């Protein structure tokens, strides 16, 4: 049998794939999409049967969509449309169906029907698109004969988990509540922290098929209007079929999508989001995920923990310096060891050099191969422990590391100092308070080891310069990523190099708080010298 293949995409003729014209396929899809949009924008008809038929055509083969037919006042035909599982059926029966099926006066109007429904949240809908939006949101829609409008009744019922502490951001002292997957619950948690009408929350929908609710929260009078406008414009230009998690938004609005460093901060803690709102940042909340996005951010905000502010400032400063030190170790530890043991043995004390040489005399591989092998194995064990059930994941990762490390030393594959360096580096990487910056450093560790293995300390310096050059050029919604050190802003350093006492933090950070810099008045230093404070 002859098969014509001009302008035909070949495939299975009776299966999933079918033959279709290549040149007209996209055009046909575009025309079909435009026709579908025109149908959705169609106004509701006064004929109830036409409205129901249009909705049933859209919800064909949707067994969970219920069309409940009844009569209002035993005379007027009506249909209540809702999705089983999203609408509160008990409340619908009690506050909607029961009152409407009672006797009505002869000349009742739409306002009379609305007044009979004992529900506070009721919207008028006049197009098919608005009806679909309300039904998908869990709100039953009441359609009536001889009415060009329907009533969307706010009775959604979403299953949601309880509010508890985020497992990835635990603290010893501080609030124990975290965001959940419900957008309105998350906005309410912010309202509990910041009880002012100046906290503005703007809602929009994204996703052709998911219609995910996105909320933009900012503090009016504190956040710069230009920042709010920029973030809003970036969100509004997103065109995507669905939004399922905050990373969908993050990858579509960040300044440099090719950078390994995050340009938005992700958190599940309402207290962290509220603290950034008070500094002039903007928070993006996404329905269906507990992670919210904060913009703009700096590199140093990724290395700060909520506990820095819940402990005394001396303790917070000491822990922050320790965190900075181990952050450098997690990036440069194996690379520095490889460079020194390969090219710069004169830097090692003589007695230590003899011990290290004795431990390496039976090792068949150079130091760079040792480091890459052990780092790869350590990352594999960490990922395996994270994917296993919690009851055995930690035990498997710890025991696996001990057993493999000891066995590798006994077999003469790696040396004991290399195992110790990799273990210290692994512990240092766990000190990063944000997983996003921690995984970026884990990725950069490998090219740094390669540079150190081929060029020694010169390669290490070259890699550090490249990373710093990238960080200095990076922007987060126009704000310099390395601020307040580059460019230098002296008054903002009291929350970067150290955690200043609360009574000294009188001004907001310059990059986000310049619109309203004053946080609190001077003269609040406690003790006998009260009132003698610096700026």
Coordinates of C-alpha atoms in Angstrom, one line a residue:
X1 CA 0.0 0.0 0.0
X2 CA 1.3 3.4 -1.0
X3 CA 1.7 6.0 1.8
X4 CA 1.6 9.7 0.9
X5 CA 4.1 11.6 3.0
X6 CA 3.9 15.2 1.7
X7 CA 3.4 17.4 4.7
X8 CA 2.5 14.4 6.9
X9 CA 4.0 13.7 10.3
X10 CA 4.4 9.9 10.3
X11 CA 3.4 7.8 13.3
X12 CA 1.1 5.1 14.5
X13 CA -2.2 5.4 12.6
X14 CA -4.4 3.7 15.1
X15 CA -2.5 4.5 18.3
X16 CA -1.5 7.6 20.3
X17 CA 0.4 9.1 17.4
X18 CA -1.5 10.0 14.2
X19 CA -0.6 11.5 10.9
X20 CA -1.3 15.2 10.7
X21 CA -0.2 18.0 8.4
X22 CA 3.0 19.6 9.7
X23 CA 2.4 23.1 8.1
X24 CA -1.1 23.5 9.4
X25 CA -0.8 21.8 12.8
X26 CA 0.3 24.9 14.8
X27 CA -2.1 27.2 13.0
X28 CA -5.0 24.8 13.7
X29 CA -4.0 24.7 17.4
X30 CA -3.9 28.4 17.6
X31 CA -7.2 28.9 15.9
X32 CA -8.8 26.3 18.2
X33 CA -7.4 28.0 21.2
X34 CA -8.7 31.4 20.1
X35 CA -12.1 29.8 19.4
X36 CA -12.1 28.2 22.9
X37 CA -11.3 31.6 24.5
X38 CA -14.2 33.2 22.6
X39 CA -16.6 30.5 23.9
X40 CA -15.4 31.0 27.5
X41 CA -15.9 34.8 27.2
X42 CA -19.5 34.2 26.2
X43 CA -22.1 35.9 28.4
X44 CA -24.6 33.7 30.3
X45 CA -27.9 33.3 28.6
X46 CA -31.4 33.9 30.0
X47 CA -32.1 30.3 28.9
X48 CA -31.1 28.0 31.7
X49 CA -30.9 25.0 29.3
X50 CA -28.3 26.7 27.1
X51 CA -26.1 27.6 30.0
X52 CA -26.2 24.0 31.4
X53 CA -25.6 22.6 28.0
X54 CA -22.5 24.8 27.5
X55 CA -21.1 23.8 30.9
X56 CA -21.8 20.1 30.4
X57 CA -20.0 20.3 27.0
X58 CA -16.9 21.7 28.8
X59 CA -17.2 19.2 31.7
X60 CA -17.8 16.2 29.5
X61 CA -16.3 13.0 31.1
X62 CA -15.9 14.8 34.5
X63 CA -17.8 12.5 36.9
X64 CA -17.0 14.7 39.9
X65 CA -18.8 17.7 38.5
X66 CA -22.4 17.7 39.9
X67 CA -25.3 19.5 38.2
X68 CA -28.1 19.5 40.9
X69 CA -31.5 20.5 39.4
X70 CA -34.2 21.8 41.7
X71 CA -37.0 24.5 41.8
X72 CA -36.8 27.7 43.7
X73 CA -40.1 28.2 45.5
X74 CA -41.5 25.2 43.7
X75 CA -41.8 27.4 40.5
X76 CA -38.5 28.7 39.1
X77 CA -36.1 26.1 37.6
X78 CA -32.5 26.3 38.8
X79 CA -29.3 24.3 38.7
X80 CA -26.5 24.3 41.3
X81 CA -23.1 23.3 39.8
X82 CA -20.2 22.3 42.0
X83 CA -17.3 19.9 42.1
X84 CA -17.7 17.0 44.6
X85 CA -14.8 17.2 47.1
X86 CA -14.1 20.9 46.7
X87 CA -17.5 22.3 47.9
X88 CA -18.8 22.1 51.4
X89 CA -21.9 19.9 50.7
X90 CA -23.4 20.0 54.2
X91 CA -23.3 23.8 54.2
X92 CA -24.8 23.9 50.7
X93 CA -27.7 21.7 51.8
X94 CA -28.3 23.8 55.0
X95 CA -27.8 27.4 53.8
X96 CA -28.6 27.2 50.1
X97 CA -30.9 24.4 49.0
X98 CA -33.1 24.3 52.1
X99 CA -34.0 28.1 52.1
X100 CA -34.5 28.3 48.3
X101 CA -36.9 25.4 48.2
X102 CA -39.3 27.1 50.6
X103 CA -42.3 29.1 49.4
X104 CA -41.6 32.5 47.8
X105 CA -43.8 35.4 46.9
X106 CA -45.0 35.6 43.3
X107 CA -42.8 38.5 42.1
X108 CA -39.5 37.6 43.7
X109 CA -36.2 39.0 42.1
X110 CA -32.6 38.0 42.0
X111 CA -32.0 40.2 45.1
X112 CA -34.7 38.2 47.0
X113 CA -33.0 34.9 46.1
X114 CA -29.6 36.3 47.2
X115 CA -31.1 37.4 50.5
X116 CA -32.4 33.9 51.2
X117 CA -29.0 32.4 51.0
X118 CA -27.4 32.5 54.5
X119 CA -23.8 32.8 53.2
X120 CA -21.7 35.9 53.6
X121 CA -19.6 35.5 50.5
X122 CA -21.7 35.6 47.3
X123 CA -20.5 36.9 43.9
X124 CA -22.4 37.7 40.7
X125 CA -21.0 35.9 37.6
X126 CA -22.1 36.8 34.1
X127 CA -19.8 34.8 31.8
X128 CA -18.9 31.2 31.2
X129 CA -15.3 31.9 32.1
X130 CA -16.2 33.4 35.5
X131 CA -18.5 30.4 36.2
X132 CA -15.6 28.0 35.5
X133 CA -13.2 30.0 37.7
X134 CA -15.6 29.9 40.7
X135 CA -16.5 26.2 40.2
X136 CA -12.8 25.3 40.0
X137 CA -12.2 27.3 43.2
X138 CA -14.6 25.2 45.1
X139 CA -17.5 27.7 45.1
X140 CA -20.9 26.3 43.9
X141 CA -22.6 28.4 41.2
X142 CA -26.4 28.8 41.1
X143 CA -27.9 29.3 37.6
X144 CA -31.5 30.2 37.2
X145 CA -34.1 30.4 34.5
X146 CA -34.7 33.9 33.0
X147 CA -31.5 35.3 34.6
X148 CA -28.5 36.5 32.8
X149 CA -26.4 36.2 35.9
X150 CA -25.5 33.4 38.3
X151 CA -24.6 33.4 42.0
X152 CA -21.2 32.1 43.1
X153 CA -21.6 31.0 46.7
X154 CA -18.4 31.0 48.8
X155 CA -18.6 27.5 50.4
X156 CA -15.3 25.8 49.5
X157 CA -14.0 22.9 51.5
X158 CA -10.3 22.2 51.1
X159 CA -8.5 19.4 52.9
X160 CA -5.4 20.9 54.4
X161 CA -2.8 19.8 57.0
X162 CA -2.3 21.4 60.3
X163 CA 0.1 24.3 61.0
X164 CA 3.3 23.1 62.4
X165 CA 7.0 23.9 62.4
X166 CA 8.8 23.6 59.1
X167 CA 11.2 20.6 59.3
X168 CA 13.9 22.3 57.2
X169 CA 13.9 25.5 59.3
X170 CA 13.7 24.5 62.9
X171 CA 14.8 26.8 65.7
X172 CA 15.5 26.3 69.4
X173 CA 13.8 29.6 70.3
X174 CA 11.1 31.4 68.3
X175 CA 7.7 30.7 66.7
X176 CA 6.8 27.1 65.9
X177 CA 4.4 27.8 63.1
X178 CA 5.0 27.5 59.4
X179 CA 3.2 28.1 56.1
X180 CA 1.0 25.3 54.6
X181 CA -0.4 24.7 51.2
X182 CA -3.5 26.9 51.6
X183 CA -3.0 30.4 50.3
X184 CA -5.6 32.1 52.5
X185 CA -4.1 30.4 55.6
X186 CA -0.7 31.7 54.7
X187 CA -1.9 35.3 54.1
X188 CA -3.7 35.0 57.5
X189 CA -0.5 34.0 59.2
X190 CA 1.1 37.2 57.8
X191 CA -1.8 39.3 59.0
X192 CA -1.3 37.8 62.5
X193 CA 2.2 39.1 62.5
X194 CA 1.7 42.5 60.8
X195 CA -1.6 43.9 62.0
X196 CA -1.9 47.0 59.9
X197 CA -4.0 48.0 56.8
X198 CA -0.7 49.0 55.2
X199 CA 0.1 45.4 54.6
X200 CA -1.2 45.0 51.0
X201 CA -1.9 41.6 49.5
X202 CA -2.7 41.6 45.7
X203 CA -4.0 38.3 44.2
X204 CA -3.7 37.1 40.6
X205 CA -4.1 33.8 38.7
X206 CA -1.5 32.0 36.6
X207 CA -1.5 28.9 34.6
X208 CA -3.7 28.1 31.6
X209 CA -4.9 24.9 33.1
X210 CA -4.1 25.2 36.8
X211 CA -5.3 28.8 37.4
X212 CA -3.1 28.9 40.4
X213 CA -3.6 31.8 42.8
X214 CA -0.6 34.0 43.4
X215 CA -0.5 36.6 46.1
X216 CA 1.9 39.6 46.2
X217 CA 2.4 40.9 49.7
X218 CA 4.2 44.2 50.6
X219 CA 4.1 46.9 53.2
X220 CA 2.9 50.1 51.7
X221 CA 5.1 53.1 52.7
X222 CA 8.0 50.8 53.4
X223 CA 8.5 48.9 50.1
X224 CA 9.6 51.0 47.2
X225 CA 6.8 51.5 44.6
X226 CA 9.3 50.8 41.8
X227 CA 10.1 47.4 43.3
X228 CA 6.5 46.5 43.6
X229 CA 5.8 47.6 40.1
X230 CA 8.8 45.6 38.7
X231 CA 7.8 42.4 40.4
X232 CA 4.2 42.8 39.4
X233 CA 5.2 43.3 35.7
X234 CA 7.5 40.2 35.8
X235 CA 4.7 38.1 37.2
X236 CA 2.1 39.4 34.7
X237 CA 4.1 38.6 31.7
X238 CA 4.4 34.9 32.6
X239 CA 2.5 32.6 30.2
X240 CA 2.6 28.9 31.3
X241 CA 0.3 26.0 31.3
X242 CA 0.5 25.4 35.1
X243 CA 2.1 26.5 38.3
X244 CA 2.6 23.6 40.8
X245 CA 5.4 25.0 43.1
X246 CA 7.2 28.2 43.9
X247 CA 10.3 27.2 41.8
X248 CA 8.1 27.6 38.7
X249 CA 7.7 31.3 39.5
X250 CA 11.3 31.7 40.7
X251 CA 12.8 30.5 37.4
X252 CA 10.6 32.8 35.3
X253 CA 11.3 36.1 37.2
X254 CA 14.9 35.9 38.4
X255 CA 17.5 38.2 36.8
X256 CA 20.1 35.6 35.8
X257 CA 18.6 32.2 35.2
X258 CA 22.1 30.6 34.5
X259 CA 23.6 31.5 37.9
X260 CA 23.9 28.6 40.4
X261 CA 23.1 31.1 43.2
X262 CA 19.5 31.7 44.1
X263 CA 18.2 35.3 43.5
X264 CA 15.1 34.9 45.6
X265 CA 14.9 33.6 49.1
X266 CA 12.5 30.7 49.8
X267 CA 11.1 30.2 53.3
X268 CA 8.3 28.4 55.1
X269 CA 8.4 30.6 58.2
X270 CA 5.9 33.4 58.6
X271 CA 8.2 35.2 61.0
X272 CA 11.0 35.3 58.4
X273 CA 8.6 36.6 55.7
X274 CA 7.3 39.2 58.1
X275 CA 10.8 40.4 59.1
X276 CA 11.6 40.9 55.4
X277 CA 8.3 42.7 54.8
X278 CA 9.3 45.1 57.6
X279 CA 12.6 45.8 55.8
X280 CA 10.9 46.7 52.5
X281 CA 11.0 43.4 50.7
X282 CA 8.2 41.9 48.7
X283 CA 6.8 38.4 49.4
X284 CA 5.2 36.1 46.7
X285 CA 2.9 33.4 48.0
X286 CA 1.7 30.6 45.8
X287 CA -1.3 28.5 46.4
X288 CA -0.6 24.8 46.8
X289 CA 2.9 25.1 48.3
X290 CA 4.2 26.1 51.7
X291 CA 7.3 27.9 50.3
X292 CA 7.1 31.6 49.7
X293 CA 9.5 33.7 47.7
X294 CA 11.2 36.9 49.0
X295 CA 12.7 39.5 46.7
X296 CA 15.1 41.2 46.4
X297 CA 17.8 39.4 48.5
X298 CA 21.5 39.7 49.0
X299 CA 24.1 36.9 49.3
X300 CA 24.4 37.5 53.0
X301 CA 20.7 37.0 53.6
X302 CA 21.1 33.4 52.5
X303 CA 23.6 32.9 55.3
X304 CA 21.4 34.3 58.0
X305 CA 19.3 32.1 60.3
X306 CA 16.2 33.1 62.3
X307 CA 18.0 32.1 65.4
X308 CA 20.5 34.9 64.9
X309 CA 17.7 37.3 66.0
X310 CA 16.2 35.1 68.7
X311 CA 19.4 34.8 70.7
X312 CA 21.4 37.5 72.4
X313 CA 23.4 39.6 69.9
X314 CA 26.8 38.4 71.2
X315 CA 25.8 34.7 70.7
X316 CA 24.2 35.6 67.3
X317 CA 27.3 37.3 66.1
X318 CA 29.6 34.4 67.2
X319 CA 27.5 31.8 65.5
X320 CA 27.3 34.0 62.3
X321 CA 31.1 34.2 62.2
X322 CA 31.4 30.5 62.7
X323 CA 28.9 30.0 59.9
X324 CA 30.9 32.2 57.5
X325 CA 34.1 30.3 58.3
X326 CA 32.6 26.9 57.7
X327 CA 30.9 28.2 54.5
X328 CA 34.4 29.0 53.1
X329 CA 35.6 25.6 54.3
X330 CA 32.7 23.8 52.5
X331 CA 33.7 25.6 49.3
X332 CA 37.5 25.5 49.5
X333 CA 38.4 22.7 51.9
X334 CA 39.0 19.8 49.5
X335 CA 40.5 22.1 46.9
X336 CA 43.0 23.6 49.3
X337 CA 44.0 20.1 50.5
X338 CA 44.5 18.9 46.9
X339 CA 46.5 22.0 45.9
X340 CA 48.8 21.8 48.9
X341 CA 49.4 18.0 48.9
X342 CA 50.1 18.1 45.1
X343 CA 52.1 21.2 44.5
X344 CA 52.9 23.0 47.7
X345 CA 54.2 20.4 50.2
X346 CA 56.6 23.1 51.6
X347 CA 53.5 24.6 53.3
X348 CA 53.0 21.5 55.5
X349 CA 55.1 21.1 58.7
X350 CA 57.8 18.5 58.3
X351 CA 56.5 16.0 60.9
X352 CA 52.9 16.2 59.5
X353 CA 54.2 15.9 56.0
X354 CA 56.0 12.6 56.9
X355 CA 52.8 11.3 58.4
X356 CA 50.7 12.2 55.4
X357 CA 53.3 10.8 53.0
X358 CA 53.3 7.5 54.9
X359 CA 49.5 7.3 54.7
X360 CA 49.6 8.0 50.9
X361 CA 52.5 5.7 49.9
X362 CA 50.1 2.8 49.0
X363 CA 47.5 5.0 47.3
X364 CA 47.5 4.4 43.5
X365 CA 45.6 7.6 42.6
X366 CA 46.7 11.3 42.7
X367 CA 45.0 13.5 45.3
X368 CA 42.6 15.0 42.7
X369 CA 41.2 11.6 41.9
X370 CA 40.9 10.8 45.6
X371 CA 39.0 14.0 46.3
X372 CA 36.6 13.6 43.3
X373 CA 36.0 10.0 44.3
X374 CA 35.2 10.7 47.9
X375 CA 33.2 13.8 47.3
X376 CA 31.0 11.9 44.7
X377 CA 30.5 9.1 47.2
X378 CA 29.6 11.5 50.0
X379 CA 27.0 13.3 47.8
X380 CA 25.6 10.0 46.7
X381 CA 25.2 8.9 50.4
X382 CA 23.6 12.2 51.3
X383 CA 21.1 11.9 48.5
X384 CA 20.4 8.3 49.4
X385 CA 19.7 9.2 53.0
X386 CA 17.4 12.0 51.9
X387 CA 15.3 9.7 49.6
X388 CA 15.0 6.8 52.1
X389 CA 12.3 6.8 54.7
X390 CA 13.1 9.0 57.7
X391 CA 13.3 6.0 60.1
X392 CA 16.3 4.5 58.2
X393 CA 17.6 7.3 56.1
X394 CA 19.8 8.9 58.7
X395 CA 21.2 5.6 59.9
X396 CA 22.0 4.4 56.4
X397 CA 23.8 7.6 55.5
X398 CA 25.9 7.7 58.7
X399 CA 26.7 4.0 58.8
X400 CA 27.3 3.9 55.0
X401 CA 29.8 6.8 55.3
X402 CA 31.7 5.1 58.2
X403 CA 31.8 1.7 56.6
X404 CA 32.8 2.9 53.1
X405 CA 35.4 5.3 54.4
X406 CA 37.0 2.7 56.6
X407 CA 36.9 0.1 53.9
X408 CA 38.4 2.5 51.3
X409 CA 41.3 3.2 53.7
X410 CA 41.8 -0.5 54.4
X411 CA 41.8 -1.3 50.7
X412 CA 44.4 1.4 50.0
X413 CA 42.1 3.3 47.6
X414 CA 42.1 6.6 49.5
X415 CA 44.1 8.0 52.4
X416 CA 42.9 8.7 55.9
X417 CA 43.6 12.5 55.6
X418 CA 41.5 12.7 52.5
X419 CA 38.6 11.0 54.3
X420 CA 38.9 13.4 57.2
X421 CA 39.0 16.5 54.9
X422 CA 35.9 15.3 53.0
X423 CA 34.1 14.6 56.3
X424 CA 34.9 18.1 57.7
X425 CA 33.7 19.6 54.4
X426 CA 30.5 17.6 54.6
X427 CA 29.8 18.8 58.1
X428 CA 30.6 22.4 57.0
X429 CA 28.1 22.2 54.2
X430 CA 25.3 21.3 56.6
X431 CA 25.8 24.6 58.4
X432 CA 24.3 26.6 55.5
X433 CA 20.9 27.7 56.8
X434 CA 19.4 27.7 53.2
X435 CA 19.4 24.5 51.1
X436 CA 19.5 26.5 47.9
X437 CA 22.8 28.2 48.6
X438 CA 24.2 25.0 50.1
X439 CA 23.6 23.0 47.0
X440 CA 25.1 25.8 44.9
X441 CA 28.3 25.5 46.9
X442 CA 28.2 21.7 46.6
X443 CA 28.2 22.0 42.8
X444 CA 31.0 24.7 42.7
X445 CA 33.2 22.5 44.9
X446 CA 33.9 20.1 42.0
X447 CA 35.2 22.6 39.4
X448 CA 37.3 24.2 42.2
X449 CA 38.9 20.8 42.9
X450 CA 39.7 20.3 39.3
X451 CA 41.4 23.8 39.1
X452 CA 43.3 23.1 42.2
X453 CA 44.4 19.6 40.9
X454 CA 45.8 21.1 37.7
X455 CA 47.1 24.5 38.8
X456 CA 47.5 24.3 42.5
X457 CA 46.9 27.4 44.6
X458 CA 47.0 29.5 41.4
X459 CA 43.9 27.5 40.2
X460 CA 42.3 28.0 43.5
X461 CA 42.8 31.8 43.3
X462 CA 41.5 31.9 39.7
X463 CA 38.4 30.0 40.7
X464 CA 37.8 32.3 43.6
X465 CA 38.2 35.4 41.4
X466 CA 35.7 33.9 38.9
X467 CA 33.1 33.2 41.6
X468 CA 33.5 36.7 43.1
X469 CA 33.4 38.4 39.7
X470 CA 30.1 36.6 39.1
X471 CA 28.7 37.5 42.5
X472 CA 29.6 41.2 42.1
X473 CA 27.8 41.3 38.7
X474 CA 24.7 39.5 39.9
X475 CA 21.5 41.4 40.6
X476 CA 18.3 40.5 42.4
X477 CA 15.6 42.7 41.0
X478 CA 18.1 45.4 40.3
X479 CA 19.7 45.2 43.9
X480 CA 23.4 44.4 44.0
X481 CA 23.8 40.8 45.2
X482 CA 26.8 41.6 47.4
X483 CA 25.4 44.7 49.0
X484 CA 26.2 46.2 51.5
X485 CA 29.9 45.3 50.9
X486 CA 29.8 46.0 47.2
X487 CA 28.8 48.8 46.9
X488 CA 29.9 49.7 50.5
X489 CA 27.1 50.9 52.8
X490 CA 28.4 51.4 56.2
X491 CA 25.2 51.7 58.1
X492 CA 23.9 48.4 56.8
X493 CA 27.0 46.4 57.9
X494 CA 25.5 46.1 61.5
X495 CA 23.4 43.2 60.2
X496 CA 26.0 41.5 58.0
X497 CA 29.4 41.3 59.6
X498 CA 27.8 41.1 63.0
X499 CA 24.3 41.1 64.6
X500 CA 24.0 44.5 66.2
X501 CA 21.9 45.0 69.4
X502 CA 18.3 45.7 68.7
X503 CA 18.5 49.2 70.0
X504 CA 21.3 50.0 67.5
X505 CA 19.3 48.8 64.5
X506 CA 17.5 52.1 64.0
X507 CA 17.4 52.1 60.2
X508 CA 16.4 49.6 57.5
X509 CA 18.9 48.2 55.0
X510 CA 19.7 50.7 52.4
X511 CA 18.8 48.7 49.3
X512 CA 15.3 47.9 50.3
X513 CA 14.5 50.4 53.1
X514 CA 15.7 53.6 51.4
X515 CA 12.0 54.6 50.7
X516 CA 11.4 54.7 54.5
X517 CA 14.7 54.3 56.3
X518 CA 13.7 55.0 59.9
X519 CA 12.9 51.7 61.7
X520 CA 12.8 53.1 65.3
X521 CA 13.9 56.2 67.2
X522 CA 17.3 56.6 68.9
X523 CA 17.7 56.5 72.7
X524 CA 16.4 53.1 73.5
X525 CA 19.6 51.6 74.9
X526 CA 18.7 49.9 78.2
X527 CA 20.7 50.3 81.5
X528 CA 22.1 53.3 83.4
X529 CA 23.4 55.0 80.2
X530 CA 20.0 55.1 78.6
X531 CA 19.7 57.6 75.7
X532 CA 23.5 57.6 74.9
X533 CA 23.3 55.6 71.6
X534 CA 25.0 55.8 68.3
X535 CA 23.3 55.6 64.9

